Amino acid sequence: MTSFGGFGTAAKTTTGAATTHNPNNSIEVANPPNDGVSALAWSSKANYLAAASWDNSVRCWEVAQTGQTQLKGQIAHDGPVLCVNWSADGTKIVSGGCDSKAKLWSLQTGQSVQIAQHAAPIKAIAWIDDLNMCVTGSWDKTLKYWDGRTSNPTHTAQLPERVYCMDVSSPLMVVGTADRNIIVFDLRKPQVEFKRIQSPLKQQSRVITCFPDKTGFALGSIEGRVAIHHVEDKDTSKNFAFKCHRDGSDIYSVNAISFHPRFGTFATAGSDGSFNFWDKENRQRLKQFTRANNPIPCAAFNMDGTIYAYSVSYDWYKGIEGFNQQTAKSYILLHPVQEADIKKREAVAARR
């Protein structure tokens, strides 16, 4: 097991009890959800941020250059919302959740319509630009493609188990299911699996994110580990895994992995309440941030990588025993990204 950071020790959180939800002085988003935040997604066209929540809502904010946020609207599902994403043109938001439905919300009209139906909750959703359709992954062990013209999917893929995570960077799509299955699709032939592998990590998959160059993916698990994995067999020598989001004997889930759109470095966030910036090429941690007093269940960079959005909210990882009404409020925070914190170190050195 490879260790990022210095001198062969596993990357871990800042020790000591966290006392605040915002120890890194990030900017707070106005009018956050009333319950835990399950997913965050930025538009690829402008600084609009969407959030899915356990309070059955999907919200959208416009983020100004100053960091000031304005709530543009919200829609409701009939149960907790587990996933959210954007259409390619940045005018529509797609979402899915425990009501087993997916909805498409037009920001231009303010109206939302149901576009998908599963037999169990929808855990993952994405917009496929090249196909101009939406794909949903569910706990009913299926992956379904929808073009919005009819109430039926254009194709249904049977999967070995429930969908836990998914990401699309066309033509690459990767899906993580229960029992540690990873299914890879080439969206130029979306009806056929390209490859199926067993997770390189020993515990349940929590998050999966495609590399910017589409040659592989980063996988995070509930055991505080991240795997860097390439799709093609010729690149297996580049695969490795490392420990993170740990504090002594306490091990936390890795909940979010986000690649920077300019530099190809990435961020992880976890149930320990911390987020870190990493360089996979040089296998080193670039920046460690101070731990918050609650888990970070989701996070994402904006379109140009100048803002890192993350939520701090209780994710029930300690069950009812760990619930504290006084600290249970949910927050969405915007962290201004400094180039020196996220850029590869050797690139900075070469510039001098």
mmCIF file of C-alpha atoms in Angstrom:
data_model
loop_
_atom_site.group_PDB
_atom_site.id
_atom_site.type_symbol
_atom_site.label_atom_id
_atom_site.label_comp_id
_atom_site.label_asym_id
_atom_site.label_seq_id
_atom_site.Cartn_x
_atom_site.Cartn_y
_atom_site.Cartn_z
ATOM 1 C CA MET A 1 0.000 0.000 0.000
ATOM 2 C CA THR A 2 1.554 3.264 -1.147
ATOM 3 C CA SER A 3 1.633 6.238 1.216
ATOM 4 C CA PHE A 4 1.188 9.798 -0.001
ATOM 5 C CA GLY A 5 2.859 12.499 2.052
ATOM 6 C CA GLY A 6 6.209 12.308 3.718
ATOM 7 C CA PHE A 7 8.563 9.565 4.864
ATOM 8 C CA GLY A 8 6.368 6.523 4.275
ATOM 9 C CA THR A 9 3.573 7.310 6.723
ATOM 10 C CA ALA A 10 -0.069 7.030 5.722
ATOM 11 C CA ALA A 11 -1.791 10.304 4.976
ATOM 12 C CA LYS A 12 -4.073 11.112 7.874
ATOM 13 C CA THR A 13 -6.263 13.882 9.190
ATOM 14 C CA THR A 14 -5.210 16.700 11.439
ATOM 15 C CA THR A 15 -5.507 15.242 14.928
ATOM 16 C CA GLY A 16 -7.466 16.797 17.740
ATOM 17 C CA ALA A 17 -11.169 17.425 18.176
ATOM 18 C CA ALA A 18 -12.719 19.718 15.590
ATOM 19 C CA THR A 19 -14.902 22.438 17.079
ATOM 20 C CA THR A 20 -16.395 24.262 14.102
ATOM 21 C CA HIS A 21 -17.955 23.468 10.739
ATOM 22 C CA ASN A 22 -15.746 26.038 8.975
ATOM 23 C CA PRO A 23 -12.179 25.914 10.320
ATOM 24 C CA ASN A 24 -10.722 26.837 6.891
ATOM 25 C CA ASN A 25 -12.637 30.137 6.638
ATOM 26 C CA SER A 26 -14.533 29.128 3.512
ATOM 27 C CA ILE A 27 -17.515 31.114 2.263
ATOM 28 C CA GLU A 28 -20.909 29.832 3.396
ATOM 29 C CA VAL A 29 -23.682 29.331 0.831
ATOM 30 C CA ALA A 30 -26.913 31.098 1.769
ATOM 31 C CA ASN A 31 -30.122 29.133 2.370
ATOM 32 C CA PRO A 32 -28.603 25.619 2.601
ATOM 33 C CA PRO A 33 -30.772 22.471 2.785
ATOM 34 C CA ASN A 34 -32.482 21.518 6.032
ATOM 35 C CA ASP A 35 -30.968 18.027 6.170
ATOM 36 C CA GLY A 36 -27.812 16.265 5.040
ATOM 37 C CA VAL A 37 -26.425 17.115 1.601
ATOM 38 C CA SER A 38 -25.968 14.014 -0.541
ATOM 39 C CA ALA A 39 -24.506 15.455 -3.769
ATOM 40 C CA LEU A 40 -23.085 18.652 -5.287
ATOM 41 C CA ALA A 41 -22.624 19.476 -8.976
ATOM 42 C CA TRP A 42 -21.430 22.568 -10.843
ATOM 43 C CA SER A 43 -22.616 23.686 -14.259
ATOM 44 C CA SER A 44 -19.896 23.424 -16.913
ATOM 45 C CA LYS A 45 -21.016 26.739 -18.446
ATOM 46 C CA ALA A 46 -21.288 29.160 -15.525
ATOM 47 C CA ASN A 47 -20.895 29.373 -11.755
ATOM 48 C CA TYR A 48 -24.160 27.700 -10.869
ATOM 49 C CA LEU A 49 -24.103 25.109 -8.089
ATOM 50 C CA ALA A 50 -26.744 22.406 -7.582
ATOM 51 C CA ALA A 51 -27.236 20.388 -4.402
ATOM 52 C CA ALA A 52 -29.263 17.267 -3.614
ATOM 53 C CA SER A 53 -30.428 16.718 -0.056
ATOM 54 C CA TRP A 54 -32.065 14.306 2.354
ATOM 55 C CA ASP A 55 -34.760 16.965 2.868
ATOM 56 C CA ASN A 56 -36.232 15.816 -0.513
ATOM 57 C CA SER A 57 -35.030 18.938 -2.319
ATOM 58 C CA VAL A 58 -32.778 19.960 -5.180
ATOM 59 C CA ARG A 59 -31.506 23.528 -4.914
ATOM 60 C CA CYS A 60 -29.530 25.767 -7.275
ATOM 61 C CA TRP A 61 -27.459 28.858 -6.496
ATOM 62 C CA GLU A 62 -25.723 31.431 -8.646
ATOM 63 C CA VAL A 63 -22.246 32.140 -7.286
ATOM 64 C CA ALA A 64 -20.777 35.606 -7.879
ATOM 65 C CA GLN A 65 -17.055 36.353 -8.248
ATOM 66 C CA THR A 66 -17.116 37.663 -4.676
ATOM 67 C CA GLY A 67 -18.428 34.315 -3.435
ATOM 68 C CA GLN A 68 -21.847 35.771 -2.669
ATOM 69 C CA THR A 69 -24.594 33.259 -3.448
ATOM 70 C CA GLN A 70 -28.161 33.722 -4.590
ATOM 71 C CA LEU A 71 -30.686 30.887 -4.465
ATOM 72 C CA LYS A 72 -32.183 30.617 -7.942
ATOM 73 C CA GLY A 73 -34.826 28.050 -7.066
ATOM 74 C CA GLN A 74 -35.560 24.562 -5.848
ATOM 75 C CA ILE A 75 -37.691 21.532 -6.674
ATOM 76 C CA ALA A 76 -38.966 18.637 -4.583
ATOM 77 C CA HIS A 77 -38.831 14.862 -4.901
ATOM 78 C CA ASP A 78 -41.070 12.446 -2.994
ATOM 79 C CA GLY A 79 -38.145 11.198 -0.947
ATOM 80 C CA PRO A 80 -34.502 11.987 -0.141
ATOM 81 C CA VAL A 81 -32.501 13.004 -3.231
ATOM 82 C CA LEU A 82 -29.276 11.027 -3.654
ATOM 83 C CA CYS A 83 -27.732 12.393 -6.869
ATOM 84 C CA VAL A 84 -27.674 15.475 -9.074
ATOM 85 C CA ASN A 85 -25.999 16.535 -12.315
ATOM 86 C CA TRP A 86 -26.212 19.010 -15.216
ATOM 87 C CA SER A 87 -27.096 18.859 -18.892
ATOM 88 C CA ALA A 88 -24.317 19.644 -21.346
ATOM 89 C CA ASP A 89 -25.645 23.131 -22.137
ATOM 90 C CA GLY A 90 -25.899 24.106 -18.473
ATOM 91 C CA THR A 91 -29.601 24.961 -18.638
ATOM 92 C CA LYS A 92 -31.057 21.844 -16.990
ATOM 93 C CA ILE A 93 -30.475 19.859 -13.815
ATOM 94 C CA VAL A 94 -31.145 16.122 -13.520
ATOM 95 C CA SER A 95 -31.666 14.428 -10.164
ATOM 96 C CA GLY A 96 -32.652 11.081 -8.700
ATOM 97 C CA GLY A 97 -33.351 9.609 -5.308
ATOM 98 C CA CYS A 98 -35.250 7.386 -2.926
ATOM 99 C CA ASP A 99 -38.568 7.917 -4.730
ATOM 100 C CA SER A 100 -37.004 5.810 -7.539
ATOM 101 C CA LYS A 101 -37.613 8.661 -9.980
ATOM 102 C CA ALA A 102 -35.364 10.962 -11.964
ATOM 103 C CA LYS A 103 -36.399 14.508 -12.745
ATOM 104 C CA LEU A 104 -35.246 17.107 -15.252
ATOM 105 C CA TRP A 105 -35.456 20.711 -14.048
ATOM 106 C CA SER A 106 -35.255 23.531 -16.601
ATOM 107 C CA LEU A 107 -33.743 26.662 -15.098
ATOM 108 C CA GLN A 108 -35.097 28.676 -18.025
ATOM 109 C CA THR A 109 -38.737 27.790 -17.354
ATOM 110 C CA GLY A 110 -38.512 26.807 -13.695
ATOM 111 C CA GLN A 111 -40.477 23.643 -14.467
ATOM 112 C CA SER A 112 -39.480 20.066 -13.662
ATOM 113 C CA VAL A 113 -40.663 16.824 -15.253
ATOM 114 C CA GLN A 114 -40.126 13.175 -14.439
ATOM 115 C CA ILE A 115 -37.871 11.505 -17.003
ATOM 116 C CA ALA A 116 -37.073 8.138 -15.435
ATOM 117 C CA GLN A 117 -38.485 5.418 -13.217
ATOM 118 C CA HIS A 118 -36.738 2.527 -11.480
ATOM 119 C CA ALA A 119 -37.911 -0.233 -9.153
ATOM 120 C CA ALA A 120 -35.627 0.983 -6.351
ATOM 121 C CA PRO A 121 -33.825 4.227 -5.387
ATOM 122 C CA ILE A 122 -31.643 5.944 -7.982
ATOM 123 C CA LYS A 123 -28.136 6.342 -6.557
ATOM 124 C CA ALA A 124 -26.306 7.864 -9.550
ATOM 125 C CA ILE A 125 -27.205 10.048 -12.511
ATOM 126 C CA ALA A 126 -25.246 11.619 -15.354
ATOM 127 C CA TRP A 127 -25.769 13.427 -18.636
ATOM 128 C CA ILE A 128 -24.044 11.891 -21.666
ATOM 129 C CA ASP A 129 -23.164 14.806 -23.938
ATOM 130 C CA ASP A 130 -22.337 12.749 -27.024
ATOM 131 C CA LEU A 131 -25.615 10.825 -26.877
ATOM 132 C CA ASN A 132 -27.749 13.739 -25.622
ATOM 133 C CA MET A 133 -29.367 11.535 -23.014
ATOM 134 C CA CYS A 134 -29.411 10.812 -19.325
ATOM 135 C CA VAL A 135 -28.163 7.633 -17.636
ATOM 136 C CA THR A 136 -29.349 6.439 -14.224
ATOM 137 C CA GLY A 137 -27.926 3.783 -11.912
ATOM 138 C CA SER A 138 -30.161 2.195 -9.296
ATOM 139 C CA TRP A 139 -30.313 -0.163 -6.341
ATOM 140 C CA ASP A 140 -32.574 -2.298 -8.564
ATOM 141 C CA LYS A 141 -29.318 -3.532 -10.182
ATOM 142 C CA THR A 142 -29.885 -1.787 -13.501
ATOM 143 C CA LEU A 143 -28.388 1.010 -15.544
ATOM 144 C CA LYS A 144 -30.893 2.787 -17.789
ATOM 145 C CA TYR A 145 -30.507 5.290 -20.641
ATOM 146 C CA TRP A 146 -33.203 7.923 -21.250
ATOM 147 C CA ASP A 147 -33.646 10.343 -24.148
ATOM 148 C CA GLY A 148 -36.687 12.086 -22.652
ATOM 149 C CA ARG A 149 -38.920 11.511 -25.660
ATOM 150 C CA THR A 150 -40.806 8.593 -24.107
ATOM 151 C CA SER A 151 -41.418 7.225 -20.633
ATOM 152 C CA ASN A 152 -39.406 4.106 -21.454
ATOM 153 C CA PRO A 153 -35.620 3.777 -21.401
ATOM 154 C CA THR A 154 -33.806 3.441 -24.718
ATOM 155 C CA HIS A 155 -31.708 0.669 -23.169
ATOM 156 C CA THR A 156 -31.470 -1.180 -19.866
ATOM 157 C CA ALA A 157 -28.236 -2.841 -18.731
ATOM 158 C CA GLN A 158 -28.513 -5.562 -16.101
ATOM 159 C CA LEU A 159 -25.794 -5.239 -13.483
ATOM 160 C CA PRO A 160 -24.474 -7.812 -11.013
ATOM 161 C CA GLU A 161 -25.465 -5.766 -7.966
ATOM 162 C CA ARG A 162 -26.828 -2.436 -6.681
ATOM 163 C CA VAL A 163 -25.231 0.740 -8.025
ATOM 164 C CA TYR A 164 -23.254 2.625 -5.385
ATOM 165 C CA CYS A 165 -21.316 5.104 -7.533
ATOM 166 C CA MET A 166 -20.845 6.156 -11.150
ATOM 167 C CA ASP A 167 -19.041 8.727 -13.259
ATOM 168 C CA VAL A 168 -19.056 9.734 -16.917
ATOM 169 C CA SER A 169 -16.341 11.441 -18.944
ATOM 170 C CA SER A 170 -17.389 10.453 -22.443
ATOM 171 C CA PRO A 171 -16.545 8.045 -23.934
ATOM 172 C CA LEU A 172 -15.556 6.561 -20.553
ATOM 173 C CA MET A 173 -18.200 5.556 -18.029
ATOM 174 C CA VAL A 174 -17.407 3.610 -14.849
ATOM 175 C CA VAL A 175 -19.913 2.105 -12.430
ATOM 176 C CA GLY A 176 -19.237 0.738 -8.956
ATOM 177 C CA THR A 177 -21.718 -1.710 -7.435
ATOM 178 C CA ALA A 178 -22.137 -3.723 -4.278
ATOM 179 C CA ASP A 179 -19.848 -6.739 -3.896
ATOM 180 C CA ARG A 180 -16.965 -4.579 -5.166
ATOM 181 C CA ASN A 181 -17.773 -4.882 -8.878
ATOM 182 C CA ILE A 182 -16.433 -2.211 -11.240
ATOM 183 C CA ILE A 183 -18.019 -2.119 -14.707
ATOM 184 C CA VAL A 184 -16.398 -0.049 -17.461
ATOM 185 C CA PHE A 185 -18.345 1.159 -20.513
ATOM 186 C CA ASP A 186 -17.162 2.672 -23.774
ATOM 187 C CA LEU A 187 -20.058 4.995 -24.619
ATOM 188 C CA ARG A 188 -19.349 4.659 -28.310
ATOM 189 C CA LYS A 189 -20.941 1.234 -27.754
ATOM 190 C CA PRO A 190 -23.074 1.963 -24.682
ATOM 191 C CA GLN A 191 -25.076 -1.260 -24.787
ATOM 192 C CA VAL A 192 -22.001 -3.451 -24.303
ATOM 193 C CA GLU A 193 -19.768 -3.715 -21.239
ATOM 194 C CA PHE A 194 -16.180 -2.897 -22.118
ATOM 195 C CA LYS A 195 -14.689 -4.532 -19.050
ATOM 196 C CA ARG A 196 -15.702 -5.851 -15.638
ATOM 197 C CA ILE A 197 -13.186 -6.058 -12.798
ATOM 198 C CA GLN A 198 -13.084 -6.600 -9.063
ATOM 199 C CA SER A 199 -12.338 -3.485 -7.059
ATOM 200 C CA PRO A 200 -8.652 -3.167 -6.146
ATOM 201 C CA LEU A 201 -9.833 -2.099 -2.680
ATOM 202 C CA LYS A 202 -10.959 -4.616 -0.076
ATOM 203 C CA GLN A 203 -14.065 -2.813 1.180
ATOM 204 C CA GLN A 204 -17.245 -1.247 -0.218
ATOM 205 C CA SER A 205 -16.897 1.320 -2.994
ATOM 206 C CA ARG A 206 -18.078 4.816 -2.061
ATOM 207 C CA VAL A 207 -17.059 7.124 -4.925
ATOM 208 C CA ILE A 208 -15.589 6.723 -8.403
ATOM 209 C CA THR A 209 -14.267 9.530 -10.647
ATOM 210 C CA CYS A 210 -12.823 9.379 -14.163
ATOM 211 C CA PHE A 211 -9.367 10.767 -14.890
ATOM 212 C CA PRO A 212 -9.446 13.969 -16.970
ATOM 213 C CA ASP A 213 -7.553 12.136 -19.757
ATOM 214 C CA LYS A 214 -10.147 9.300 -19.635
ATOM 215 C CA THR A 215 -7.536 6.567 -19.282
ATOM 216 C CA GLY A 216 -8.759 5.388 -15.896
ATOM 217 C CA PHE A 217 -10.429 6.319 -12.642
ATOM 218 C CA ALA A 218 -9.908 7.039 -8.967
ATOM 219 C CA LEU A 219 -11.903 4.895 -6.555
ATOM 220 C CA GLY A 220 -12.614 5.674 -2.904
ATOM 221 C CA SER A 221 -13.900 3.201 -0.315
ATOM 222 C CA ILE A 222 -15.397 3.168 3.159
ATOM 223 C CA GLU A 223 -12.060 2.017 4.622
ATOM 224 C CA GLY A 224 -10.125 5.259 4.084
ATOM 225 C CA ARG A 225 -8.333 4.225 0.901
ATOM 226 C CA VAL A 226 -8.117 5.490 -2.671
ATOM 227 C CA ALA A 227 -7.127 3.409 -5.693
ATOM 228 C CA ILE A 228 -5.681 4.924 -8.868
ATOM 229 C CA HIS A 229 -6.615 2.508 -11.631
ATOM 230 C CA HIS A 230 -6.112 2.508 -15.413
ATOM 231 C CA VAL A 231 -8.532 0.872 -17.833
ATOM 232 C CA GLU A 232 -6.072 -0.640 -20.312
ATOM 233 C CA ASP A 233 -4.007 -3.652 -19.244
ATOM 234 C CA LYS A 234 -0.842 -2.081 -20.689
ATOM 235 C CA ASP A 235 -1.020 0.603 -17.981
ATOM 236 C CA THR A 236 -1.310 -1.692 -14.953
ATOM 237 C CA SER A 237 2.165 -0.712 -13.766
ATOM 238 C CA LYS A 238 0.781 2.762 -13.072
ATOM 239 C CA ASN A 239 -1.929 1.453 -10.709
ATOM 240 C CA PHE A 240 -1.553 1.976 -6.990
ATOM 241 C CA ALA A 241 -3.571 2.650 -3.836
ATOM 242 C CA PHE A 242 -3.000 4.716 -0.727
ATOM 243 C CA LYS A 243 -4.447 5.303 2.724
ATOM 244 C CA CYS A 244 -6.112 8.591 3.691
ATOM 245 C CA HIS A 245 -8.800 10.092 5.934
ATOM 246 C CA ARG A 246 -7.555 8.283 9.002
ATOM 247 C CA ASP A 247 -6.787 9.436 12.524
ATOM 248 C CA GLY A 248 -4.835 6.869 14.476
ATOM 249 C CA SER A 249 -7.007 3.761 14.705
ATOM 250 C CA ASP A 250 -10.088 5.658 13.456
ATOM 251 C CA ILE A 251 -10.779 4.977 9.773
ATOM 252 C CA TYR A 252 -13.238 7.079 7.771
ATOM 253 C CA SER A 253 -15.012 6.774 4.452
ATOM 254 C CA VAL A 254 -13.688 8.598 1.376
ATOM 255 C CA ASN A 255 -16.843 10.306 0.112
ATOM 256 C CA ALA A 256 -15.698 12.546 -2.739
ATOM 257 C CA ILE A 257 -12.931 12.562 -5.345
ATOM 258 C CA SER A 258 -12.743 15.576 -7.674
ATOM 259 C CA PHE A 259 -10.150 16.272 -10.376
ATOM 260 C CA HIS A 260 -9.012 19.829 -10.985
ATOM 261 C CA PRO A 261 -10.051 20.918 -14.509
ATOM 262 C CA ARG A 262 -6.777 22.751 -15.257
ATOM 263 C CA PHE A 263 -3.999 20.878 -13.502
ATOM 264 C CA GLY A 264 -5.224 17.268 -13.355
ATOM 265 C CA THR A 265 -4.503 17.059 -9.641
ATOM 266 C CA PHE A 266 -7.364 16.007 -7.387
ATOM 267 C CA ALA A 267 -9.120 16.498 -4.069
ATOM 268 C CA THR A 268 -10.533 13.951 -1.643
ATOM 269 C CA ALA A 269 -13.065 14.604 1.120
ATOM 270 C CA GLY A 270 -14.210 12.242 3.820
ATOM 271 C CA SER A 271 -16.297 11.447 6.853
ATOM 272 C CA ASP A 272 -13.453 12.646 9.073
ATOM 273 C CA GLY A 273 -14.489 16.200 8.090
ATOM 274 C CA SER A 274 -11.313 16.945 6.126
ATOM 275 C CA PHE A 275 -10.357 17.544 2.513
ATOM 276 C CA ASN A 276 -6.951 17.234 0.879
ATOM 277 C CA PHE A 277 -5.354 18.072 -2.473
ATOM 278 C CA TRP A 278 -3.206 15.407 -4.179
ATOM 279 C CA ASP A 279 -0.901 14.849 -7.165
ATOM 280 C CA LYS A 280 -1.284 11.291 -8.480
ATOM 281 C CA GLU A 281 1.570 11.561 -10.985
ATOM 282 C CA ASN A 282 4.132 12.280 -8.279
ATOM 283 C CA ARG A 283 2.226 10.399 -5.569
ATOM 284 C CA GLN A 284 2.243 13.225 -3.076
ATOM 285 C CA ARG A 285 -0.168 15.260 -1.010
ATOM 286 C CA LEU A 286 -0.146 18.912 -2.008
ATOM 287 C CA LYS A 287 -2.260 20.424 0.760
ATOM 288 C CA GLN A 288 -3.981 19.236 3.918
ATOM 289 C CA PHE A 289 -6.840 21.299 5.314
ATOM 290 C CA THR A 290 -8.100 21.560 8.868
ATOM 291 C CA ARG A 291 -10.731 19.086 9.927
ATOM 292 C CA ALA A 292 -14.357 20.226 10.405
ATOM 293 C CA ASN A 293 -16.627 19.005 13.196
ATOM 294 C CA ASN A 294 -18.835 16.888 10.919
ATOM 295 C CA PRO A 295 -18.344 14.684 7.848
ATOM 296 C CA ILE A 296 -17.934 16.036 4.319
ATOM 297 C CA PRO A 297 -20.333 13.837 2.295
ATOM 298 C CA CYS A 298 -19.769 15.493 -1.098
ATOM 299 C CA ALA A 299 -17.566 18.049 -2.872
ATOM 300 C CA ALA A 300 -16.705 19.364 -6.351
ATOM 301 C CA PHE A 301 -14.553 21.898 -8.235
ATOM 302 C CA ASN A 302 -16.281 24.527 -10.349
ATOM 303 C CA MET A 303 -15.755 24.764 -14.119
ATOM 304 C CA ASP A 304 -12.377 26.554 -13.986
ATOM 305 C CA GLY A 305 -11.141 25.103 -10.695
ATOM 306 C CA THR A 306 -11.109 28.397 -8.796
ATOM 307 C CA ILE A 307 -13.739 27.257 -6.259
ATOM 308 C CA TYR A 308 -13.956 23.996 -4.316
ATOM 309 C CA ALA A 309 -17.491 23.471 -3.007
ATOM 310 C CA TYR A 310 -18.081 21.027 -0.167
ATOM 311 C CA SER A 311 -20.783 20.226 2.333
ATOM 312 C CA VAL A 312 -20.368 19.725 6.058
ATOM 313 C CA SER A 313 -23.273 17.732 7.450
ATOM 314 C CA TYR A 314 -23.941 14.683 9.566
ATOM 315 C CA ASP A 315 -24.106 11.588 7.329
ATOM 316 C CA TRP A 316 -25.308 9.122 9.992
ATOM 317 C CA TYR A 317 -22.040 7.186 9.911
ATOM 318 C CA LYS A 318 -22.351 6.774 13.687
ATOM 319 C CA GLY A 319 -26.091 6.156 13.573
ATOM 320 C CA ILE A 320 -28.558 7.743 15.982
ATOM 321 C CA GLU A 321 -25.994 7.498 18.797
ATOM 322 C CA GLY A 322 -23.768 9.983 17.002
ATOM 323 C CA PHE A 323 -26.533 12.449 16.194
ATOM 324 C CA ASN A 324 -26.264 15.811 17.979
ATOM 325 C CA GLN A 325 -29.098 18.246 17.330
ATOM 326 C CA GLN A 326 -26.890 21.218 18.164
ATOM 327 C CA THR A 327 -24.304 20.345 15.509
ATOM 328 C CA ALA A 328 -26.610 18.659 13.000
ATOM 329 C CA LYS A 329 -27.156 21.737 10.813
ATOM 330 C CA SER A 330 -26.019 21.282 7.219
ATOM 331 C CA TYR A 331 -23.669 23.698 5.473
ATOM 332 C CA ILE A 332 -22.396 24.165 1.941
ATOM 333 C CA LEU A 333 -19.055 25.948 1.807
ATOM 334 C CA LEU A 334 -17.030 27.505 -1.017
ATOM 335 C CA HIS A 335 -13.256 27.396 -0.683
ATOM 336 C CA PRO A 336 -11.251 29.737 -2.972
ATOM 337 C CA VAL A 337 -8.578 27.534 -4.566
ATOM 338 C CA GLN A 338 -5.051 28.937 -4.483
ATOM 339 C CA GLU A 339 -2.929 27.865 -7.444
ATOM 340 C CA ALA A 340 0.039 27.088 -5.200
ATOM 341 C CA ASP A 341 -2.107 24.608 -3.243
ATOM 342 C CA ILE A 342 -3.418 22.612 -6.219
ATOM 343 C CA LYS A 343 -0.735 22.862 -8.903
ATOM 344 C CA LYS A 344 1.861 20.106 -9.249
ATOM 345 C CA ARG A 345 4.969 21.001 -7.302
ATOM 346 C CA GLU A 346 7.456 20.355 -10.073
ATOM 347 C CA ALA A 347 5.436 22.656 -12.403
ATOM 348 C CA VAL A 348 5.720 25.469 -9.876
ATOM 349 C CA ALA A 349 9.444 24.859 -9.493
ATOM 350 C CA ALA A 350 10.021 24.859 -13.235
ATOM 351 C CA ARG A 351 8.368 28.238 -13.576
ATOM 352 C CA ARG A 352 10.779 29.922 -11.182
#
